[in-house]
Structure formats: C-alpha cells, structure tokens
C-alpha cells in the first residue's frame, strides 16, 4: 500500500508549469507554514521521530531524539547506525510493500546519553513496490513501563511467597513448640540426674557411688551440650518463622512525629550487650538538632536492628560500626556503616530479593523487610559498598506525610 499524498500537493504538482512567480511564492509560503507547524508538532510529542533516506542517512529528527540518542544539530547526513548500532539497517530498509509488511517493531537498550529501554517502530516513507524512498523511525521510551512490569512481577512473586510462607509457618510452628517443650523436660531430668545422691552404708558402696557419680556427671555434661545445640537450632528456626511472618503480614505504619535520634538510641540500648560481646567499636554521630519526621518508631527500630545485625555479622572482632543521622530541606536520614568485607558488584542488585543471602545461616528476608518498611514510609534506601572496606546503608524519610489529593466538589460552586 502506497502512502497517500496531500491533496494540496497533488493540485500544485498537477499545474506547477502554469504557475506564475506570485502564485509560486504563495505556494512556497504555505509549504513553509506547514513545515513549521509539523516541526512544532513533532517537537511537542514525547516520542522520538527520526527520518532516514534509503541509504540510511539521517534526514530529520525531533528534540526527543536528541534526549534519547544524543543527536545534536549538524548530525543530519550521518548514518543512523552510528546512533543505533543495534539496528539492522539492511533488514529494515527492505520492506515488502507488495506483501503488505509496512512496520517493523524492535526493542533494545541504549546506554548513551543515559541508559534507557526503547521500543522502535520503523515504517517506509512514500515508495512503490520496488522499495521505499526512506524510513520513518518512531522511538518510544518504554523504560518506566518496563520497570512497572518488573515491579508487577515482583509483586506476584511476593504474593506467591506470602501463601507459601504462611503454609510453611503454620506447619512448622506446631512441631517446633512441641520440640521446645520436650527439650525443657529433658533439661529438667538432666538437672535431677546431676543432683541425685546415693545413700551409702559401707566403703565399698561409697567407692561404687563415687565411680558412678563421676560417670553420671560426664554423661550429664554431654547431654547438656547436646541440649544447648538443639535449643540453639530451634531458636534459629523460630527466628526464621518470625521473619517469614513479618514479611508476609505487613502492618501499615502508624506515623507520628518522632525523632530518628531517639530510635537510634533505643536500638543501641537493645543491641549494646551483643555488640560488646563481639568486641566491636561503635561510633555514633547523631545530628544535634534533628527535625521530627512522621514515622513508626517500632517499625523503624526493626529496620535498624536488621541493618545493625547484618553489619555485625559482616565484621570480625575489632570492626567499627558507625551510626549517623542528618537532614536536608525535605527529609531526614539515618545511616548504618560497617568495616566488613563489602558486597561485590554482582551481588548488590540481588540483596533485596526474597531468600537471597550471602550468610551461611541467613534467611534472606531481613533486607526485604527493611525495604518494605521504608517504602511504606514513602522513604528510600541508598547503598554504598566497597569490597574490602565495608558497606553503608542510608535510609531517607520525608519530613512531611503525603496526603491524598481530593477532587473539588463543584456542586457547591
């Protein structure tokens, strides 16, 4: 199908030989106005419009193409593949006009002048069955749409995780409780075994009692060790189930004006014994005057506990944990830094995924919970990590709570 020409041009071309100088000038002025109108229109739309001739040389591009591909005035006449190296020009320029194939659709990423995901639609300009006289390329920035798709997929994954985790937590929770009770009963019996004394009436019986007592004490000590290990593993499983439940049953934050400094200090009171036991140095740099921000103090303490525990586990004895707070014009922040081994670049993009962990005994849910709570506060997380030097997480929270926009009631006007 051949593109339809404008009726105005058809009339002009049909009698161009009979036009005098004044009429020709009128035609040129009208064409110039139409060109100006079209350029204004093309520069207004959000999609990029790029026109190339049959050899693949750039003939025209609008302002959106400049921001998407980095073209500048003066780039006309250059090859289109210079700015779109992924483009197979030979394939695109061979439109099957007789067979009815007029539009080619492609998707690809560009990294200059900034990383974007583009959808390209290529259609022939006016031509005949032998081929096209050029190609119009429409570039649509699909970066945000693609990100929303990824977020929708992530949401579905979290929902699937929710159903699975609820079932697992229910099925494992009951036997864990039974095991915990029976371990307590066994522990009581072991204590009784240690405190039992035999009544002796002769030296022979006394020697037997001493020998038996020594053997019993050794067995009791071993049983206590085994019980401690079993209790520790049960507590770890109970912690994992608790993490599951916190991840799958998010509670909307109860936002009240509060100070991040107070949250940091309360969290440190809770974790100070564990930090001292690990031999870690704590450096606290809290802003002297920190504005109160709308936050849920309990949930933010949960965020800090997760981040600080991660930092502790990332460091060996003698490491330094750094806690800082601060604010700018529209938000307050708190950061948790460690001097551990850092996170390799290939792992940074995955650390917020459910179940992904770099620790031998980690559940992979701690940072997922942190991310969920921060998002519920309309905040954001920043991460800076250097292998061999350490990692810093910074949590930003807005100073003002977002309120829903209400439509005007025009009936009262």
mmCIF file of C-alpha atoms in Angstrom:
data_model
loop_
_atom_site.group_PDB
_atom_site.id
_atom_site.type_symbol
_atom_site.label_atom_id
_atom_site.label_comp_id
_atom_site.label_asym_id
_atom_site.label_seq_id
_atom_site.Cartn_x
_atom_site.Cartn_y
_atom_site.Cartn_z
ATOM 1 C CA UNK A 1 0.000 0.000 0.000
ATOM 2 C CA UNK A 2 1.493 3.329 -1.107
ATOM 3 C CA UNK A 3 1.196 6.360 1.173
ATOM 4 C CA UNK A 4 -1.429 8.919 0.105
ATOM 5 C CA UNK A 5 -0.108 12.342 -0.888
ATOM 6 C CA UNK A 6 -1.734 15.532 0.357
ATOM 7 C CA UNK A 7 -4.470 16.911 -1.898
ATOM 8 C CA UNK A 8 -2.784 20.340 -1.795
ATOM 9 C CA UNK A 9 0.467 18.970 -3.205
ATOM 10 C CA UNK A 10 -1.444 16.961 -5.831
ATOM 11 C CA UNK A 11 -3.101 20.143 -7.093
ATOM 12 C CA UNK A 12 0.157 22.102 -7.108
ATOM 13 C CA UNK A 13 2.155 19.406 -8.862
ATOM 14 C CA UNK A 14 -0.605 18.988 -11.430
ATOM 15 C CA UNK A 15 -0.320 22.596 -12.612
ATOM 16 C CA UNK A 16 3.133 23.654 -11.449
ATOM 17 C CA UNK A 17 4.141 24.513 -15.017
ATOM 18 C CA UNK A 18 1.319 27.083 -15.254
ATOM 19 C CA UNK A 19 2.118 28.945 -12.030
ATOM 20 C CA UNK A 20 3.462 32.478 -12.261
ATOM 21 C CA UNK A 21 6.032 33.945 -9.842
ATOM 22 C CA UNK A 22 3.418 35.340 -7.427
ATOM 23 C CA UNK A 23 1.456 32.092 -7.281
ATOM 24 C CA UNK A 24 4.675 30.103 -6.813
ATOM 25 C CA UNK A 25 5.665 32.380 -3.924
ATOM 26 C CA UNK A 26 2.267 31.773 -2.295
ATOM 27 C CA UNK A 27 2.762 28.020 -2.637
ATOM 28 C CA UNK A 28 6.238 28.212 -1.064
ATOM 29 C CA UNK A 29 4.927 30.309 1.843
ATOM 30 C CA UNK A 30 2.136 27.838 2.503
ATOM 31 C CA UNK A 31 4.570 24.920 2.425
ATOM 32 C CA UNK A 32 6.858 26.777 4.826
ATOM 33 C CA UNK A 33 3.926 27.323 7.235
ATOM 34 C CA UNK A 34 3.006 23.648 7.018
ATOM 35 C CA UNK A 35 6.616 22.644 7.694
ATOM 36 C CA UNK A 36 6.791 24.988 10.687
ATOM 37 C CA UNK A 37 3.520 23.539 12.017
ATOM 38 C CA UNK A 38 4.762 19.962 11.609
ATOM 39 C CA UNK A 39 8.118 20.722 13.271
ATOM 40 C CA UNK A 40 6.326 22.314 16.241
ATOM 41 C CA UNK A 41 4.055 19.289 16.440
ATOM 42 C CA UNK A 42 6.931 16.779 16.247
ATOM 43 C CA UNK A 43 8.952 18.659 18.861
ATOM 44 C CA UNK A 44 5.975 18.635 21.218
ATOM 45 C CA UNK A 45 5.267 14.903 21.252
ATOM 46 C CA UNK A 46 7.087 12.666 23.739
ATOM 47 C CA UNK A 47 8.116 10.016 21.206
ATOM 48 C CA UNK A 48 11.220 10.410 19.101
ATOM 49 C CA UNK A 49 10.761 10.876 15.342
ATOM 50 C CA UNK A 50 13.737 10.196 13.084
ATOM 51 C CA UNK A 51 13.692 10.068 9.286
ATOM 52 C CA UNK A 52 16.416 8.366 7.245
ATOM 53 C CA UNK A 53 16.793 8.121 3.478
ATOM 54 C CA UNK A 54 17.137 4.875 1.526
ATOM 55 C CA UNK A 55 20.906 4.767 2.225
ATOM 56 C CA UNK A 56 20.333 5.047 5.983
ATOM 57 C CA UNK A 57 21.468 8.682 6.267
ATOM 58 C CA UNK A 58 19.689 10.880 8.809
ATOM 59 C CA UNK A 59 17.387 13.428 7.184
ATOM 60 C CA UNK A 60 15.393 14.739 10.147
ATOM 61 C CA UNK A 61 14.980 14.206 13.887
ATOM 62 C CA UNK A 62 12.939 15.936 16.591
ATOM 63 C CA UNK A 63 14.034 17.160 20.010
ATOM 64 C CA UNK A 64 13.025 13.935 21.779
ATOM 65 C CA UNK A 65 15.556 12.019 19.678
ATOM 66 C CA UNK A 66 18.216 14.400 20.988
ATOM 67 C CA UNK A 67 17.466 13.394 24.587
ATOM 68 C CA UNK A 68 17.039 9.678 23.800
ATOM 69 C CA UNK A 69 20.017 9.107 21.486
ATOM 70 C CA UNK A 70 22.209 12.179 21.976
ATOM 71 C CA UNK A 71 21.884 13.545 18.417
ATOM 72 C CA UNK A 72 22.842 17.196 18.011
ATOM 73 C CA UNK A 73 22.173 19.814 15.291
ATOM 74 C CA UNK A 74 24.582 19.057 12.458
ATOM 75 C CA UNK A 75 24.256 15.280 12.706
ATOM 76 C CA UNK A 76 21.979 15.274 9.640
ATOM 77 C CA UNK A 77 23.558 13.314 6.818
ATOM 78 C CA UNK A 78 25.317 10.884 9.153
ATOM 79 C CA UNK A 79 24.492 7.160 9.221
ATOM 80 C CA UNK A 80 21.627 6.223 11.525
ATOM 81 C CA UNK A 81 23.531 3.098 12.673
ATOM 82 C CA UNK A 82 26.091 5.372 14.347
ATOM 83 C CA UNK A 83 23.478 6.218 16.982
ATOM 84 C CA UNK A 84 21.567 2.924 16.789
ATOM 85 C CA UNK A 85 24.269 0.273 16.424
ATOM 86 C CA UNK A 86 21.751 -2.465 17.305
ATOM 87 C CA UNK A 87 19.736 -1.562 14.216
ATOM 88 C CA UNK A 88 19.939 -3.974 11.277
ATOM 89 C CA UNK A 89 19.509 -1.333 8.600
ATOM 90 C CA UNK A 90 19.716 -3.769 5.692
ATOM 91 C CA UNK A 91 16.779 -5.708 7.074
ATOM 92 C CA UNK A 92 14.707 -2.657 7.998
ATOM 93 C CA UNK A 93 15.189 -0.926 4.647
ATOM 94 C CA UNK A 94 13.875 -3.980 2.718
ATOM 95 C CA UNK A 95 10.145 -3.519 3.277
ATOM 96 C CA UNK A 96 7.888 -5.977 1.498
ATOM 97 C CA UNK A 97 5.425 -3.401 0.173
ATOM 98 C CA UNK A 98 3.781 -5.874 -2.183
ATOM 99 C CA UNK A 99 3.244 -8.396 0.619
ATOM 100 C CA UNK A 100 1.741 -5.804 2.943
ATOM 101 C CA UNK A 101 4.564 -5.669 5.529
ATOM 102 C CA UNK A 102 4.932 -1.997 6.393
ATOM 103 C CA UNK A 103 6.001 -1.749 10.037
ATOM 104 C CA UNK A 104 8.961 -3.283 11.853
ATOM 105 C CA UNK A 105 8.957 -3.399 15.657
ATOM 106 C CA UNK A 106 12.114 -3.747 17.751
ATOM 107 C CA UNK A 107 13.033 -3.467 21.431
ATOM 108 C CA UNK A 108 16.532 -2.712 22.679
ATOM 109 C CA UNK A 109 18.545 -0.819 25.286
ATOM 110 C CA UNK A 110 20.732 2.238 24.770
ATOM 111 C CA UNK A 111 23.412 3.424 27.186
ATOM 112 C CA UNK A 112 24.095 6.915 25.804
ATOM 113 C CA UNK A 113 23.386 9.647 26.778
ATOM 114 C CA UNK A 114 21.697 7.666 29.604
ATOM 115 C CA UNK A 115 20.557 4.060 29.964
ATOM 116 C CA UNK A 116 17.068 3.661 28.503
ATOM 117 C CA UNK A 117 14.886 0.845 27.151
ATOM 118 C CA UNK A 118 13.389 1.793 23.779
ATOM 119 C CA UNK A 119 10.704 0.425 21.504
ATOM 120 C CA UNK A 120 11.276 1.239 17.852
ATOM 121 C CA UNK A 121 8.665 1.276 15.099
ATOM 122 C CA UNK A 122 10.007 1.587 11.551
ATOM 123 C CA UNK A 123 7.710 2.347 8.600
ATOM 124 C CA UNK A 124 8.529 3.144 4.968
ATOM 125 C CA UNK A 125 8.023 6.592 3.533
ATOM 126 C CA UNK A 126 6.320 7.078 0.202
ATOM 127 C CA UNK A 127 7.503 4.375 -2.188
ATOM 128 C CA UNK A 128 6.435 1.774 -4.719
ATOM 129 C CA UNK A 129 6.655 -1.980 -4.981
ATOM 130 C CA UNK A 130 10.359 -1.763 -5.796
ATOM 131 C CA UNK A 131 11.167 -0.284 -2.424
ATOM 132 C CA UNK A 132 10.880 2.682 -0.104
ATOM 133 C CA UNK A 133 12.319 6.162 -0.586
ATOM 134 C CA UNK A 134 13.212 6.300 3.092
ATOM 135 C CA UNK A 135 12.220 5.139 6.541
ATOM 136 C CA UNK A 136 10.476 6.851 9.431
ATOM 137 C CA UNK A 137 11.643 5.617 12.851
ATOM 138 C CA UNK A 138 9.423 6.206 15.872
ATOM 139 C CA UNK A 139 11.267 5.763 19.198
ATOM 140 C CA UNK A 140 9.180 5.199 22.312
ATOM 141 C CA UNK A 141 10.820 5.389 25.747
ATOM 142 C CA UNK A 142 9.479 2.265 27.499
ATOM 143 C CA UNK A 143 11.840 2.412 30.497
ATOM 144 C CA UNK A 144 9.161 3.251 33.052
ATOM 145 C CA UNK A 145 6.674 0.778 31.569
ATOM 146 C CA UNK A 146 9.307 -1.941 31.720
ATOM 147 C CA UNK A 147 10.111 -1.053 35.338
ATOM 148 C CA UNK A 148 6.410 -1.233 36.223
ATOM 149 C CA UNK A 149 6.268 -4.658 34.587
ATOM 150 C CA UNK A 150 9.210 -5.817 36.704
ATOM 151 C CA UNK A 151 7.516 -4.393 39.809
ATOM 152 C CA UNK A 152 4.297 -6.219 38.932
ATOM 153 C CA UNK A 153 6.247 -9.470 38.521
ATOM 154 C CA UNK A 154 7.983 -8.837 41.857
ATOM 155 C CA UNK A 155 4.596 -8.192 43.469
ATOM 156 C CA UNK A 156 3.274 -11.502 42.140
ATOM 157 C CA UNK A 157 6.362 -13.265 43.451
ATOM 158 C CA UNK A 158 5.864 -11.724 46.882
ATOM 159 C CA UNK A 159 2.208 -12.792 46.874
ATOM 160 C CA UNK A 160 3.235 -16.334 45.988
ATOM 161 C CA UNK A 161 5.841 -16.145 48.762
ATOM 162 C CA UNK A 162 3.123 -14.983 51.149
ATOM 163 C CA UNK A 163 0.948 -18.021 50.522
ATOM 164 C CA UNK A 164 3.892 -20.414 50.720
ATOM 165 C CA UNK A 165 5.352 -18.850 53.862
ATOM 166 C CA UNK A 166 2.009 -18.818 55.667
ATOM 167 C CA UNK A 167 1.602 -22.521 54.981
ATOM 168 C CA UNK A 168 5.195 -23.333 55.995
ATOM 169 C CA UNK A 169 4.996 -21.248 59.176
ATOM 170 C CA UNK A 170 1.773 -22.985 60.213
ATOM 171 C CA UNK A 171 3.074 -26.479 59.509
ATOM 172 C CA UNK A 172 6.465 -25.968 61.200
ATOM 173 C CA UNK A 173 5.332 -23.851 64.137
ATOM 174 C CA UNK A 174 3.379 -26.596 65.963
ATOM 175 C CA UNK A 175 6.114 -29.276 65.928
ATOM 176 C CA UNK A 176 8.683 -26.648 66.946
ATOM 177 C CA UNK A 177 6.631 -25.796 70.016
ATOM 178 C CA UNK A 178 6.397 -29.487 70.914
ATOM 179 C CA UNK A 179 10.159 -29.938 70.478
ATOM 180 C CA UNK A 180 10.868 -26.897 72.627
ATOM 181 C CA UNK A 181 8.650 -28.211 75.451
ATOM 182 C CA UNK A 182 10.234 -31.666 75.374
ATOM 183 C CA UNK A 183 13.731 -30.207 75.397
ATOM 184 C CA UNK A 184 12.813 -28.280 78.533
ATOM 185 C CA UNK A 185 11.574 -31.526 80.130
ATOM 186 C CA UNK A 186 14.820 -33.297 79.170
ATOM 187 C CA UNK A 187 16.820 -30.415 80.643
ATOM 188 C CA UNK A 188 14.979 -30.809 83.965
ATOM 189 C CA UNK A 189 15.686 -34.558 84.045
ATOM 190 C CA UNK A 190 19.393 -33.924 83.407
ATOM 191 C CA UNK A 191 19.492 -31.471 86.323
ATOM 192 C CA UNK A 192 17.817 -34.084 88.542
ATOM 193 C CA UNK A 193 20.387 -36.641 87.392
ATOM 194 C CA UNK A 194 23.212 -34.328 88.464
ATOM 195 C CA UNK A 195 21.704 -33.621 91.883
ATOM 196 C CA UNK A 196 20.827 -37.226 92.801
ATOM 197 C CA UNK A 197 22.915 -38.680 95.617
ATOM 198 C CA UNK A 198 23.098 -42.297 96.575
ATOM 199 C CA UNK A 199 22.814 -43.363 100.164
ATOM 200 C CA UNK A 200 25.904 -45.384 101.144
ATOM 201 C CA UNK A 201 26.434 -47.560 104.205
ATOM 202 C CA UNK A 202 29.907 -49.016 103.546
ATOM 203 C CA UNK A 203 33.254 -48.106 101.943
ATOM 204 C CA UNK A 204 32.566 -50.488 99.045
ATOM 205 C CA UNK A 205 29.258 -48.808 98.298
ATOM 206 C CA UNK A 206 30.941 -45.410 98.678
ATOM 207 C CA UNK A 207 33.543 -46.268 96.046
ATOM 208 C CA UNK A 208 30.823 -47.522 93.706
ATOM 209 C CA UNK A 209 28.883 -44.324 94.285
ATOM 210 C CA UNK A 210 31.904 -42.136 93.503
ATOM 211 C CA UNK A 211 32.653 -44.089 90.313
ATOM 212 C CA UNK A 212 29.019 -43.950 89.265
ATOM 213 C CA UNK A 213 28.801 -40.269 90.169
ATOM 214 C CA UNK A 214 31.833 -39.448 88.001
ATOM 215 C CA UNK A 215 30.340 -41.345 85.052
ATOM 216 C CA UNK A 216 26.939 -39.732 85.571
ATOM 217 C CA UNK A 217 28.468 -36.253 85.702
ATOM 218 C CA UNK A 218 30.306 -36.819 82.416
ATOM 219 C CA UNK A 219 27.123 -38.054 80.734
ATOM 220 C CA UNK A 220 25.175 -35.108 82.155
ATOM 221 C CA UNK A 221 27.682 -32.621 80.759
ATOM 222 C CA UNK A 222 27.461 -34.168 77.296
ATOM 223 C CA UNK A 223 23.669 -34.186 77.437
ATOM 224 C CA UNK A 224 23.694 -30.506 78.416
ATOM 225 C CA UNK A 225 25.923 -29.710 75.425
ATOM 226 C CA UNK A 226 23.628 -31.595 73.073
ATOM 227 C CA UNK A 227 20.589 -29.883 74.537
ATOM 228 C CA UNK A 228 22.202 -26.450 74.110
ATOM 229 C CA UNK A 229 22.885 -27.169 70.442
ATOM 230 C CA UNK A 230 19.318 -28.429 69.898
ATOM 231 C CA UNK A 231 17.835 -25.388 71.677
ATOM 232 C CA UNK A 232 20.014 -23.054 69.621
ATOM 233 C CA UNK A 233 18.834 -24.611 66.350
ATOM 234 C CA UNK A 234 15.193 -24.483 67.465
ATOM 235 C CA UNK A 235 15.597 -20.802 68.345
ATOM 236 C CA UNK A 236 17.109 -20.182 64.913
ATOM 237 C CA UNK A 237 14.170 -21.904 63.207
ATOM 238 C CA UNK A 238 11.773 -19.899 65.367
ATOM 239 C CA UNK A 239 13.558 -16.692 64.301
ATOM 240 C CA UNK A 240 13.224 -17.660 60.621
ATOM 241 C CA UNK A 241 9.494 -18.300 61.044
ATOM 242 C CA UNK A 242 9.130 -14.946 62.795
ATOM 243 C CA UNK A 243 10.893 -13.292 59.860
ATOM 244 C CA UNK A 244 8.520 -15.084 57.496
ATOM 245 C CA UNK A 245 5.503 -13.787 59.352
ATOM 246 C CA UNK A 246 6.850 -10.242 59.435
ATOM 247 C CA UNK A 247 7.488 -10.417 55.685
ATOM 248 C CA UNK A 248 4.073 -11.803 54.733
ATOM 249 C CA UNK A 249 1.878 -9.880 57.151
ATOM 250 C CA UNK A 250 2.918 -6.251 56.653
ATOM 251 C CA UNK A 251 1.305 -3.860 59.122
ATOM 252 C CA UNK A 252 0.675 -0.301 57.874
ATOM 253 C CA UNK A 253 2.949 2.092 59.789
ATOM 254 C CA UNK A 254 1.366 4.271 62.469
ATOM 255 C CA UNK A 255 3.004 7.541 61.511
ATOM 256 C CA UNK A 256 3.610 10.045 64.321
ATOM 257 C CA UNK A 257 6.116 12.915 64.566
ATOM 258 C CA UNK A 258 9.207 11.395 66.157
ATOM 259 C CA UNK A 259 12.987 11.750 66.165
ATOM 260 C CA UNK A 260 15.299 9.337 64.406
ATOM 261 C CA UNK A 261 17.861 10.066 67.129
ATOM 262 C CA UNK A 262 15.524 8.558 69.745
ATOM 263 C CA UNK A 263 15.009 5.461 67.578
ATOM 264 C CA UNK A 264 18.789 5.017 67.186
ATOM 265 C CA UNK A 265 19.407 5.371 70.937
ATOM 266 C CA UNK A 266 16.681 2.851 71.864
ATOM 267 C CA UNK A 267 18.026 0.388 69.291
ATOM 268 C CA UNK A 268 21.538 0.740 70.692
ATOM 269 C CA UNK A 269 20.305 0.046 74.232
ATOM 270 C CA UNK A 270 18.803 -3.187 72.924
ATOM 271 C CA UNK A 271 21.876 -4.346 70.969
ATOM 272 C CA UNK A 272 24.740 -2.958 73.101
ATOM 273 C CA UNK A 273 25.386 -6.242 75.011
ATOM 274 C CA UNK A 274 25.730 -8.181 71.761
ATOM 275 C CA UNK A 275 27.999 -5.513 70.258
ATOM 276 C CA UNK A 276 30.248 -5.549 73.330
ATOM 277 C CA UNK A 277 30.332 -9.345 73.322
ATOM 278 C CA UNK A 278 31.595 -9.272 69.735
ATOM 279 C CA UNK A 279 34.295 -6.743 70.599
ATOM 280 C CA UNK A 280 33.062 -4.172 68.079
ATOM 281 C CA UNK A 281 33.660 -0.422 68.310
ATOM 282 C CA UNK A 282 30.583 1.786 67.948
ATOM 283 C CA UNK A 283 30.901 5.296 66.514
ATOM 284 C CA UNK A 284 27.709 7.348 66.934
ATOM 285 C CA UNK A 285 27.375 10.663 65.107
ATOM 286 C CA UNK A 286 23.847 11.929 65.705
ATOM 287 C CA UNK A 287 22.735 15.357 64.477
ATOM 288 C CA UNK A 288 22.319 17.770 67.400
ATOM 289 C CA UNK A 289 19.101 19.261 66.083
ATOM 290 C CA UNK A 290 17.053 16.818 64.076
ATOM 291 C CA UNK A 291 13.528 17.677 62.972
ATOM 292 C CA UNK A 292 10.737 15.297 63.954
ATOM 293 C CA UNK A 293 9.518 13.244 60.981
ATOM 294 C CA UNK A 294 6.313 11.210 60.539
ATOM 295 C CA UNK A 295 7.428 7.644 61.317
ATOM 296 C CA UNK A 296 6.506 4.460 63.129
ATOM 297 C CA UNK A 297 9.181 4.201 65.831
ATOM 298 C CA UNK A 298 8.668 0.453 66.354
ATOM 299 C CA UNK A 299 8.992 -0.379 62.662
ATOM 300 C CA UNK A 300 11.991 1.901 62.208
ATOM 301 C CA UNK A 301 13.653 0.179 65.152
ATOM 302 C CA UNK A 302 13.043 -3.105 63.356
ATOM 303 C CA UNK A 303 14.796 -1.620 60.288
ATOM 304 C CA UNK A 304 17.827 -0.590 62.347
ATOM 305 C CA UNK A 305 18.004 -3.941 64.164
ATOM 306 C CA UNK A 306 18.143 -5.776 60.814
ATOM 307 C CA UNK A 307 20.784 -3.433 59.379
ATOM 308 C CA UNK A 308 22.939 -3.449 62.522
ATOM 309 C CA UNK A 309 22.792 -7.243 62.833
ATOM 310 C CA UNK A 310 23.852 -7.534 59.186
ATOM 311 C CA UNK A 311 26.719 -5.136 59.877
ATOM 312 C CA UNK A 312 27.809 -7.130 62.961
ATOM 313 C CA UNK A 313 27.831 -10.378 61.007
ATOM 314 C CA UNK A 314 29.847 -8.751 58.212
ATOM 315 C CA UNK A 315 32.698 -7.781 60.590
ATOM 316 C CA UNK A 316 35.290 -9.717 62.528
ATOM 317 C CA UNK A 317 36.301 -8.846 66.088
ATOM 318 C CA UNK A 318 37.649 -5.297 66.277
ATOM 319 C CA UNK A 319 35.479 -3.850 63.494
ATOM 320 C CA UNK A 320 33.754 -0.464 63.689
ATOM 321 C CA UNK A 321 30.020 0.151 63.448
ATOM 322 C CA UNK A 322 29.116 3.734 62.509
ATOM 323 C CA UNK A 323 25.664 5.222 63.091
ATOM 324 C CA UNK A 324 24.849 8.683 61.762
ATOM 325 C CA UNK A 325 21.770 10.886 61.396
ATOM 326 C CA UNK A 326 21.167 14.098 59.493
ATOM 327 C CA UNK A 327 18.638 16.085 57.494
ATOM 328 C CA UNK A 328 18.209 18.267 54.429
ATOM 329 C CA UNK A 329 15.404 20.537 53.211
ATOM 330 C CA UNK A 330 12.791 17.828 52.695
ATOM 331 C CA UNK A 331 13.901 14.777 54.665
ATOM 332 C CA UNK A 332 15.871 13.162 57.477
ATOM 333 C CA UNK A 333 18.237 10.217 57.224
ATOM 334 C CA UNK A 334 19.996 7.570 59.271
ATOM 335 C CA UNK A 335 22.962 5.508 58.084
ATOM 336 C CA UNK A 336 24.477 2.231 59.291
ATOM 337 C CA UNK A 337 28.074 1.604 58.204
ATOM 338 C CA UNK A 338 30.474 -1.272 58.822
ATOM 339 C CA UNK A 339 34.119 -2.066 58.115
ATOM 340 C CA UNK A 340 33.430 -5.565 56.818
ATOM 341 C CA UNK A 341 34.345 -7.189 53.536
ATOM 342 C CA UNK A 342 31.863 -5.235 51.416
ATOM 343 C CA UNK A 343 29.396 -6.525 48.820
ATOM 344 C CA UNK A 344 30.651 -7.499 45.336
ATOM 345 C CA UNK A 345 29.025 -5.586 42.472
ATOM 346 C CA UNK A 346 27.365 -8.698 41.052
ATOM 347 C CA UNK A 347 25.523 -9.262 44.358
ATOM 348 C CA UNK A 348 24.366 -5.696 45.054
ATOM 349 C CA UNK A 349 21.409 -5.889 42.655
ATOM 350 C CA UNK A 350 20.124 -9.064 44.338
ATOM 351 C CA UNK A 351 20.446 -8.398 48.053
ATOM 352 C CA UNK A 352 16.833 -7.169 48.408
ATOM 353 C CA UNK A 353 15.419 -10.292 46.738
ATOM 354 C CA UNK A 354 13.462 -12.725 48.949
ATOM 355 C CA UNK A 355 15.607 -15.643 50.230
ATOM 356 C CA UNK A 356 18.827 -14.245 48.716
ATOM 357 C CA UNK A 357 21.565 -14.181 51.356
ATOM 358 C CA UNK A 358 25.348 -14.254 51.483
ATOM 359 C CA UNK A 359 25.370 -15.626 55.058
ATOM 360 C CA UNK A 360 25.582 -19.330 55.870
ATOM 361 C CA UNK A 361 22.676 -19.185 58.326
ATOM 362 C CA UNK A 362 20.738 -16.250 56.910
ATOM 363 C CA UNK A 363 17.053 -16.375 55.967
ATOM 364 C CA UNK A 364 17.341 -13.868 53.099
ATOM 365 C CA UNK A 365 14.326 -11.934 54.438
ATOM 366 C CA UNK A 366 15.901 -9.205 56.602
ATOM 367 C CA UNK A 367 16.604 -6.691 53.830
ATOM 368 C CA UNK A 368 13.288 -7.498 52.169
ATOM 369 C CA UNK A 369 11.538 -6.462 55.411
ATOM 370 C CA UNK A 370 13.720 -3.318 55.608
ATOM 371 C CA UNK A 371 12.773 -2.359 52.054
ATOM 372 C CA UNK A 372 9.064 -2.948 52.674
ATOM 373 C CA UNK A 373 9.018 -0.788 55.828
ATOM 374 C CA UNK A 374 10.967 2.061 54.192
ATOM 375 C CA UNK A 375 8.639 2.053 51.171
ATOM 376 C CA UNK A 376 5.608 2.138 53.489
ATOM 377 C CA UNK A 377 7.147 5.313 54.997
ATOM 378 C CA UNK A 378 7.472 6.815 51.463
ATOM 379 C CA UNK A 379 11.239 6.756 52.006
ATOM 380 C CA UNK A 380 14.158 5.340 50.065
ATOM 381 C CA UNK A 381 17.295 3.270 50.660
ATOM 382 C CA UNK A 382 20.768 4.144 49.410
ATOM 383 C CA UNK A 383 23.604 1.640 49.440
ATOM 384 C CA UNK A 384 27.330 2.235 49.112
ATOM 385 C CA UNK A 385 29.727 -0.680 49.314
ATOM 386 C CA UNK A 386 33.426 -1.200 48.605
ATOM 387 C CA UNK A 387 34.932 -4.683 48.609
ATOM 388 C CA UNK A 388 37.477 -4.933 51.419
ATOM 389 C CA UNK A 389 36.425 -1.621 53.008
ATOM 390 C CA UNK A 390 32.819 -2.037 54.132
ATOM 391 C CA UNK A 391 29.195 -1.179 53.437
ATOM 392 C CA UNK A 392 26.909 1.725 54.351
ATOM 393 C CA UNK A 393 23.100 1.705 54.173
ATOM 394 C CA UNK A 394 21.352 5.109 54.319
ATOM 395 C CA UNK A 395 17.619 5.395 54.974
ATOM 396 C CA UNK A 396 15.888 8.617 53.853
ATOM 397 C CA UNK A 397 12.465 9.572 55.247
ATOM 398 C CA UNK A 398 10.332 12.551 54.158
ATOM 399 C CA UNK A 399 9.663 15.304 56.674
ATOM 400 C CA UNK A 400 6.032 15.608 55.680
ATOM 401 C CA UNK A 401 3.453 12.877 55.321
ATOM 402 C CA UNK A 402 1.961 12.526 51.837
ATOM 403 C CA UNK A 403 -1.733 13.302 51.847
ATOM 404 C CA UNK A 404 -4.195 12.068 49.180
ATOM 405 C CA UNK A 405 -5.412 14.683 46.709
ATOM 406 C CA UNK A 406 -9.161 15.219 46.878
ATOM 407 C CA UNK A 407 -11.249 16.324 43.928
ATOM 408 C CA UNK A 408 -13.059 19.615 44.245
ATOM 409 C CA UNK A 409 -16.779 19.466 44.951
ATOM 410 C CA UNK A 410 -18.000 21.628 42.087
ATOM 411 C CA UNK A 411 -21.648 21.154 43.072
ATOM 412 C CA UNK A 412 -21.220 23.777 45.816
ATOM 413 C CA UNK A 413 -19.940 26.440 43.430
#
